[in-house]
Tab-separated table of C-alpha atoms and ligand atoms in Angstrom:
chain	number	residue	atom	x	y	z
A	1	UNK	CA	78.514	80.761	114.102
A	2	UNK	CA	75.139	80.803	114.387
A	3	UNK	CA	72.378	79.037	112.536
A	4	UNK	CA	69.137	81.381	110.744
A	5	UNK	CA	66.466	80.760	112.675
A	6	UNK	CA	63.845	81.712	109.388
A	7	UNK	CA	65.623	80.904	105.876
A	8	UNK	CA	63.392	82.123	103.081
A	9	UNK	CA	64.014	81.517	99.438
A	10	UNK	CA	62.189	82.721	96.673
A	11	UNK	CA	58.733	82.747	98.134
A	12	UNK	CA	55.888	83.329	96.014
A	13	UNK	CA	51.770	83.564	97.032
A	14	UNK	CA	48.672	83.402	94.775
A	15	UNK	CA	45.696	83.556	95.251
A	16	UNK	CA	42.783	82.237	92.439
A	17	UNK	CA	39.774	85.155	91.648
A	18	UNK	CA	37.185	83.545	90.714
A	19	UNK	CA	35.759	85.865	87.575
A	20	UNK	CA	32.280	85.926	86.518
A	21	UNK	CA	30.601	85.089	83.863
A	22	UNK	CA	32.412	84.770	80.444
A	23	UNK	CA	35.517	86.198	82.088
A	24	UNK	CA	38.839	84.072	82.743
A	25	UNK	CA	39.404	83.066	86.796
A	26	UNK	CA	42.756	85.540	87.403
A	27	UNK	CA	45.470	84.889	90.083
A	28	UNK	CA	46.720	87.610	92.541
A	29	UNK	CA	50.065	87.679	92.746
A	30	UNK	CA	50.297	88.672	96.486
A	31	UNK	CA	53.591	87.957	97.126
A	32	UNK	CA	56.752	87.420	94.269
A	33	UNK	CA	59.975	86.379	95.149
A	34	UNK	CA	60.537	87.440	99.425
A	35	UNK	CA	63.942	85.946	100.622
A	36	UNK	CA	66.156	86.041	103.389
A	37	UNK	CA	68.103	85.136	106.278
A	38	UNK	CA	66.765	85.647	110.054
A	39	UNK	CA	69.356	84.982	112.754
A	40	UNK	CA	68.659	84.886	116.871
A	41	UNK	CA	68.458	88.029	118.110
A	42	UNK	CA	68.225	90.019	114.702
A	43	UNK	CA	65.493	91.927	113.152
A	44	UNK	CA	64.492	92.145	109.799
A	45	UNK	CA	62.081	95.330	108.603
A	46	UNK	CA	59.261	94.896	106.385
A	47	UNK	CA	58.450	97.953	105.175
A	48	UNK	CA	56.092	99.199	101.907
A	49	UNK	CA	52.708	100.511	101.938
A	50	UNK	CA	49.288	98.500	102.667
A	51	UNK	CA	49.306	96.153	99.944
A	52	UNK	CA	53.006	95.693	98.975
A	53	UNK	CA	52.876	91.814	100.640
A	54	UNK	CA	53.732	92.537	103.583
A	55	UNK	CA	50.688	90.517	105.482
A	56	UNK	CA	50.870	87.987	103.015
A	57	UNK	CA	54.273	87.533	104.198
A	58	UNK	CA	53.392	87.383	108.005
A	59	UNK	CA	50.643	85.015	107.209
A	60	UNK	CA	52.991	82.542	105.946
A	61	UNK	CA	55.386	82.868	109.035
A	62	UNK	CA	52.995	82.756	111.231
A	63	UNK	CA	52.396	79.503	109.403
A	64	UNK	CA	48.540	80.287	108.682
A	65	UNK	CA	49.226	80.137	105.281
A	66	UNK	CA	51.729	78.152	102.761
A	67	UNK	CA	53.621	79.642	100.020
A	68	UNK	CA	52.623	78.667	97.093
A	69	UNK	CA	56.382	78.078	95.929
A	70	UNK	CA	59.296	78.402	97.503
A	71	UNK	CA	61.583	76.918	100.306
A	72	UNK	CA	61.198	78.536	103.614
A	73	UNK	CA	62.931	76.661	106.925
A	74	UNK	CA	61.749	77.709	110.198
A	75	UNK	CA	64.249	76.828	113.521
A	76	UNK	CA	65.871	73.825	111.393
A	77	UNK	CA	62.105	72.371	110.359
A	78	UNK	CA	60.768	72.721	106.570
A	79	UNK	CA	57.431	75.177	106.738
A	80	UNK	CA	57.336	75.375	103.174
A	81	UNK	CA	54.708	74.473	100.471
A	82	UNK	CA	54.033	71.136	101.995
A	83	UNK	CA	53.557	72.237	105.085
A	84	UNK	CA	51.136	69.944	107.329
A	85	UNK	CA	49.321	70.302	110.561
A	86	UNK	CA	51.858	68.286	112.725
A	87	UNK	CA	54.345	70.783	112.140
A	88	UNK	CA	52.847	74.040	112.360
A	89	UNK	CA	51.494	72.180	116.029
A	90	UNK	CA	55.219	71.612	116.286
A	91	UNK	CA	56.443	74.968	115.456
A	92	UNK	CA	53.213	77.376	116.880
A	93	UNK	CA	55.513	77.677	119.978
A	94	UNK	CA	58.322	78.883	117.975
A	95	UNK	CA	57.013	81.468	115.849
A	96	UNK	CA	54.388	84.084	118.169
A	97	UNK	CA	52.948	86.893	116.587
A	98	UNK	CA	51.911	90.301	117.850
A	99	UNK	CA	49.061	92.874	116.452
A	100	UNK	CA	48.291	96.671	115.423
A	101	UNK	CA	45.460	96.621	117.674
A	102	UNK	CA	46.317	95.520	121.439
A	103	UNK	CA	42.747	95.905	122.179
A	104	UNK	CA	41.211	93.970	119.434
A	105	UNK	CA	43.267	90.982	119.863
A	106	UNK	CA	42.713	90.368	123.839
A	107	UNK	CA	39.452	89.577	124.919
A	108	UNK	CA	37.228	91.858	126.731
A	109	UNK	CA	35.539	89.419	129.130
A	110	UNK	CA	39.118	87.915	130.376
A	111	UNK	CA	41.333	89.533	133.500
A	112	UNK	CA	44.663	89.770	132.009
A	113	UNK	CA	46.156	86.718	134.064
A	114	UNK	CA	43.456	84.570	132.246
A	115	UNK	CA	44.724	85.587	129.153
A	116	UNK	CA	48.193	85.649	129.634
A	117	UNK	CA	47.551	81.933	130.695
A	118	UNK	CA	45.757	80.907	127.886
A	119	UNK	CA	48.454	79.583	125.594
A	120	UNK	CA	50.353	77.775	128.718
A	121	UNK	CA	46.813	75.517	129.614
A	122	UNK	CA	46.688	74.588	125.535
A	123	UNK	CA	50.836	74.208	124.802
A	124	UNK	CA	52.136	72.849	128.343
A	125	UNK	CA	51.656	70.570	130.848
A	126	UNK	CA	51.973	73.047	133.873
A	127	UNK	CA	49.544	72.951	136.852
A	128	UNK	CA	47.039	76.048	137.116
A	129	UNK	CA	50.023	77.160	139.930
A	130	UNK	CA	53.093	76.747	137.859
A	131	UNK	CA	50.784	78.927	135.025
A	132	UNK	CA	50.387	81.752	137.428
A	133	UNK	CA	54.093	81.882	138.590
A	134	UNK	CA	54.812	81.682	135.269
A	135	UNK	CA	52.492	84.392	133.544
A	136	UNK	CA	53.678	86.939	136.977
A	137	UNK	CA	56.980	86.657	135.708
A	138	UNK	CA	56.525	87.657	132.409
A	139	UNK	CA	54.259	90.500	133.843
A	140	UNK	CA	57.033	91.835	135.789
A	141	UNK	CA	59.420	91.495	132.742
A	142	UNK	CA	56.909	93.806	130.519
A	143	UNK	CA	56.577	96.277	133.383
A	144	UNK	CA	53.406	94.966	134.332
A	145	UNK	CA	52.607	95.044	138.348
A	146	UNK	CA	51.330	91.663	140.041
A	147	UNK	CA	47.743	93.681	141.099
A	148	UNK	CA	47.144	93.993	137.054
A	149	UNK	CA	46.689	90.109	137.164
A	150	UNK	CA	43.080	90.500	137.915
A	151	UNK	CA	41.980	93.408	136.088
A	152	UNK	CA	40.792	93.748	132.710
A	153	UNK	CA	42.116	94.971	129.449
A	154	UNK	CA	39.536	98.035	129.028
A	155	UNK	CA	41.280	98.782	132.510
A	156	UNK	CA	44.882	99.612	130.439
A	157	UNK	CA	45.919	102.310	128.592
A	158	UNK	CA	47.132	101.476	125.035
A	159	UNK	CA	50.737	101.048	125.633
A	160	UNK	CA	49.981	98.706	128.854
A	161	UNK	CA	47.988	96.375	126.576
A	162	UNK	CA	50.516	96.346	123.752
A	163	UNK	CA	52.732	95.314	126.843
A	164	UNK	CA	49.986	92.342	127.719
A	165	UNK	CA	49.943	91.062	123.731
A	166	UNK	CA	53.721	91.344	124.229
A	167	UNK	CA	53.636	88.903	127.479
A	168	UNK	CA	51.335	87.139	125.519
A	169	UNK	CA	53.424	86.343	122.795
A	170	UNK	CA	56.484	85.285	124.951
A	171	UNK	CA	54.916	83.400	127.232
A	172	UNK	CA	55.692	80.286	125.939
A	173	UNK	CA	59.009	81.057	125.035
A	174	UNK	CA	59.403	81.712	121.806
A	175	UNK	CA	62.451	82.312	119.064
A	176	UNK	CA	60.683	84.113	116.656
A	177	UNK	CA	58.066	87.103	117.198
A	178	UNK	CA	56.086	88.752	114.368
A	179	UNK	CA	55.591	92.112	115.080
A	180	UNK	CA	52.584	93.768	112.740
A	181	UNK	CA	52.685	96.862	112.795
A	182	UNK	CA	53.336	96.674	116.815
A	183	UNK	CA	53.123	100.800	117.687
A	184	UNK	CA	51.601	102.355	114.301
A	185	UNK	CA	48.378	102.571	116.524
A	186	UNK	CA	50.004	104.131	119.782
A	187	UNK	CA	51.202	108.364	120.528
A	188	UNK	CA	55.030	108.761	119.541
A	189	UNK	CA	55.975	109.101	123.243
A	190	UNK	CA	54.677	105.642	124.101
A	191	UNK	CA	55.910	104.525	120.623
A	192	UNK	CA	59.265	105.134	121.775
A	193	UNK	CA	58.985	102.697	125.464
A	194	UNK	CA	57.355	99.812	123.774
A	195	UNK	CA	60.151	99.721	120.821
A	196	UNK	CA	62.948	100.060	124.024
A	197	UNK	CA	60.795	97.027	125.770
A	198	UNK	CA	61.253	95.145	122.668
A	199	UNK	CA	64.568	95.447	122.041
A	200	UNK	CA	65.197	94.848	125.821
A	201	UNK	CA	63.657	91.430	125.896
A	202	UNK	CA	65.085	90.878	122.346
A	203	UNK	CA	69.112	91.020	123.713
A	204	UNK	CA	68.001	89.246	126.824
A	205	UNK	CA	65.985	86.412	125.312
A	206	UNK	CA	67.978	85.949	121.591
A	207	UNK	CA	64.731	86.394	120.024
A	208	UNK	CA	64.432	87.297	116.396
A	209	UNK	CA	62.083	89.831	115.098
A	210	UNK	CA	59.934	90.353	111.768
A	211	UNK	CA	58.964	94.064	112.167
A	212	UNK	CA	56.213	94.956	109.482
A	213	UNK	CA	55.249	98.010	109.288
A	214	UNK	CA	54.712	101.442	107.071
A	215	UNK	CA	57.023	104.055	108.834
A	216	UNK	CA	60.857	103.846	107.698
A	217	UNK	CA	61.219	106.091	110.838
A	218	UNK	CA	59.689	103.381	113.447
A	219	UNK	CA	61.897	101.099	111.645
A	220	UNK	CA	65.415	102.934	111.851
A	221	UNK	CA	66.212	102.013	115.334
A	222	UNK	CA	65.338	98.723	115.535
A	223	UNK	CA	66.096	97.212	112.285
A	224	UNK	CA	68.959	95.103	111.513
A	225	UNK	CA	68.030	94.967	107.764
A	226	UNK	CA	65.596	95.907	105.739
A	227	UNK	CA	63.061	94.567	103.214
A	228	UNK	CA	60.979	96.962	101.130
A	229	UNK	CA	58.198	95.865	99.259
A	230	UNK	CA	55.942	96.920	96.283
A	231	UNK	CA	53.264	95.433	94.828
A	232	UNK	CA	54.075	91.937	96.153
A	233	UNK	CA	57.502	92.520	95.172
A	234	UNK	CA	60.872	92.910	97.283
A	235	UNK	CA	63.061	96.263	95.618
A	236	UNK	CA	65.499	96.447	98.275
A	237	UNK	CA	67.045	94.513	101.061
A	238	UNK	CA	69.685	95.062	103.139
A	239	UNK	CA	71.770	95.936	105.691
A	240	UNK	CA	69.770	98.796	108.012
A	241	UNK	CA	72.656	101.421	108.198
A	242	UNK	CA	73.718	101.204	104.190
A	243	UNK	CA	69.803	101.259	103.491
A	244	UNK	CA	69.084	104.355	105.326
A	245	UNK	CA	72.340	105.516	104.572
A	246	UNK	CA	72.047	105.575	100.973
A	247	UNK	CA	69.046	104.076	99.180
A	248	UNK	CA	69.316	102.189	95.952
A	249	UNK	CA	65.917	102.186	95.010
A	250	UNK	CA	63.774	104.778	93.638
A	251	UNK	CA	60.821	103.798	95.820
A	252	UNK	CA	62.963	103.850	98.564
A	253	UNK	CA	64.366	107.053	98.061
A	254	UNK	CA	61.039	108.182	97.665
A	255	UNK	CA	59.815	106.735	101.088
A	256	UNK	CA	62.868	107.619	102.889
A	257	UNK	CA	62.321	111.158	101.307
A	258	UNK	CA	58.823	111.591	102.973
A	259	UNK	CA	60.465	110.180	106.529
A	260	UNK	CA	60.676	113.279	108.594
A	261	UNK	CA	62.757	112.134	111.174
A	262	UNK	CA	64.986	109.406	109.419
A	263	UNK	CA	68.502	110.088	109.444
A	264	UNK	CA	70.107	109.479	106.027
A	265	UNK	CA	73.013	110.538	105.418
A	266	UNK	CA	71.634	111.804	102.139
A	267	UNK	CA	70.205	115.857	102.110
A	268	UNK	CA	67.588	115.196	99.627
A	269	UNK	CA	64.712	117.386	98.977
A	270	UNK	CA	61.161	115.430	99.384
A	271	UNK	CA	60.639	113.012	96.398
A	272	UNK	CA	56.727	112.891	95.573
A	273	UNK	CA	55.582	109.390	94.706
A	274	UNK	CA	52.504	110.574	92.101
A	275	UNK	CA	49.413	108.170	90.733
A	276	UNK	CA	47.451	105.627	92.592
A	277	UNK	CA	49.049	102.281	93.999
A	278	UNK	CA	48.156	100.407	90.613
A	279	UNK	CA	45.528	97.126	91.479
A	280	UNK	CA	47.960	93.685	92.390
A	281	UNK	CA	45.188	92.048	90.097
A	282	UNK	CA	46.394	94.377	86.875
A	283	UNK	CA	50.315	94.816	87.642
A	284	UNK	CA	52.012	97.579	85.487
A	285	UNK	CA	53.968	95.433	82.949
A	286	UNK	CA	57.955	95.533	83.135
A	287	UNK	CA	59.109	97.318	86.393
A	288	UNK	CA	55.657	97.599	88.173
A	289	UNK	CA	56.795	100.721	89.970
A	290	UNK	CA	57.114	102.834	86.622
A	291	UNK	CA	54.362	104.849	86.472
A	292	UNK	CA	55.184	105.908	89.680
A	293	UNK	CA	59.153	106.255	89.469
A	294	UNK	CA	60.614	109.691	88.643
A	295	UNK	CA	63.788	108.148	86.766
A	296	UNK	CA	61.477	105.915	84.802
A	297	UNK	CA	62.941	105.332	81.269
A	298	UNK	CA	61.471	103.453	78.304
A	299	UNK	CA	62.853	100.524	78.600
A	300	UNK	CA	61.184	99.887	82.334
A	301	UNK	CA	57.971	99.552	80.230
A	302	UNK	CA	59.138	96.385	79.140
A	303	UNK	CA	61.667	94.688	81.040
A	304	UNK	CA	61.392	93.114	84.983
A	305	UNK	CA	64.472	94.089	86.748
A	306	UNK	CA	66.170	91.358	88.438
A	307	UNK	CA	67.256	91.276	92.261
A	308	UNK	CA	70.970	91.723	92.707
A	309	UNK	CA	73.388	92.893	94.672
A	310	UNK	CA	74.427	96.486	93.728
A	311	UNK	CA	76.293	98.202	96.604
A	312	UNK	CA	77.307	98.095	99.932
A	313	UNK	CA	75.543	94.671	100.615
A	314	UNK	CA	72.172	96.870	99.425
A	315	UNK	CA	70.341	94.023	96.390
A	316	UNK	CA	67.796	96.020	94.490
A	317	UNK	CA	65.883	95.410	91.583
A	318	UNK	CA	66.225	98.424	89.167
A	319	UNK	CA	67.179	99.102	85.458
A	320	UNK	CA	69.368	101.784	86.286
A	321	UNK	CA	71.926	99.696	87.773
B	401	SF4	FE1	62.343	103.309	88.080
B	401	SF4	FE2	62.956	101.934	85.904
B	401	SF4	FE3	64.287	101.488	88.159
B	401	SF4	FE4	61.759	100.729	87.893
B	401	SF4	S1	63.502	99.958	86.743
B	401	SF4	S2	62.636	101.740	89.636
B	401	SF4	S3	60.925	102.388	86.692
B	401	SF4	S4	64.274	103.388	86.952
């Protein structure tokens, strides 16, 4: 049986605001209450809209951050609360990440061989030859050609770089790879051959995945389960299949709703999620997603729903149940 390579209990983020004068100094709760189990060569969704925690979430697996409370084991080693520099050093090799923007993160003025090198000259003790052999094979396991080497990113087309940030994050072998966002900013048809890339290297090299990103449909094929987040908060997590399959949670529902091209087994006519996404700094009291939830009753005012388990291995955090 195998061990979780990311176990994550209960983690919380806040951040202090500073108020001005004659006002208090508030917290943001960024993130309340994210756990799970990650296994090798699994992949967990993060899905909710921009704000729901989702970054805050990657920042802290990614180990650029520390919860503020909460246990969270990464590969057997504690990267919780008390996390200190020795080791993140210990575990940066373990946990890569990859971005939204492919050109953004690689650097203009370096040929794609420099880059892809990079993390080998500051991790490893290879010689500059060992780098090269090193960096051509991962090249050729992205579908990258050995003449790209020398060339520069502005040279690529948007897909080809999100295949260089992909070399780039498993160059140095990794067992974890945080993927933000990792097509939202390519065309559909190239959307479709990086997400078969990834899923390729992820049954050949055991790697597990954090997928975060907006689009239930992006998520649907690759996802083993499924996190959705508002407002800091996890509603529902759980197996992909009995998530899409029938959605416990109204936001859900509502998300899966707008999702053109999901396939849920459920025929349901388009839910409309109405009113703004209320501030994180000025929560709606009770169940934050009330004045947004169609089945909203009075008592979601005034009462926080709890995380359980309500059906088909689906937990969820609603009054109704
Ligand atoms: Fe809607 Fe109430 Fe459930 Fe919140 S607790 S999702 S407001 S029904």
């Amino acid at each position: 049986m195998k061990q979780p390579l990311i176990q994550a209990r209960d983690l919380h983020k806040h951040y202090p605001i500073k108020a001005g004068f004659l006002k208090a100094d508030q917290s943001l709760h960024a993130l309340a209450g994210a756990s799970f189990d990650l296994y090798p060569g699994q992949t967990l969704a993060i899905v909710g809209e921009s704000g729901c925690g989702k970054s805050t979430l990657a920042r802290i697996l990614t180990l650029i951050e520390a919860p503020t409370i909460g246990q969270l084991t990464i590969d057997d080693i504690d990267a919780g609360t008390n996390i200190n520099s020795a080791t993140k050093k210990r575990l940066r090799q373990t946990v890569q990440m990859v971005f939204q923007d492919p050109f953004g993160s690689l650097n203009p003025r370096q040929t794609i061989g420099a880059i892809l090198q990079e993390p080998l000259l500051i991790n490893t003790d290879l010689n500059a030859a060992q780098r090269q052999q090193q960096v051509l094979q991962m090249m050729a396991r992205v579908g990258l050609r050995e003449e790209h080497y020398y060339r520069y990113p502005h040279m690529f087309s948007g897909g080809q770089r999100q295949r260089i940030a992909i070399a780039r994050a498993l160059v140095l072998n990794p067992k974890v790879v945080i993927l933000d966002e990792p097509v939202s900013a390519l065309d559909v048809s190239i959307q479709a051959q990086v997400l078969n890339l990834l899923m390729e290297l992820q049954q050949e090299l055991d790697l597990a995945y954090v997928f975060i990103s907006h689009d239930l449909s992006v998520v649907q094929h690759i996802a083993d389960q499924v996190l959705v987040m508002y407002l800091g908060k996890p509603v529902e997590h759980g197996p992909s299949n009995a998530v899409f399959a029938e959605p416990q949670h109204p936001y859900t529902q509502a998300l899966l709703s707008a999702t053109p091209h999901a396939n849920t087994d459920q025929k349901q006519q388009r839910i409309k999620l109405t009113g703004e996404l209320p501030s994180p700094l000025d929560p709606p009291t009770g169940c934050t997603f009330h004045p947004r939830c169609q089945h909203a009753m009075p008592a979601c005012k005034t009462d926080t729903p709890d995380m359980k388990e309500r059906h088909n291995e689906i937990s969820t955090s609603c009054l109704m149940y």
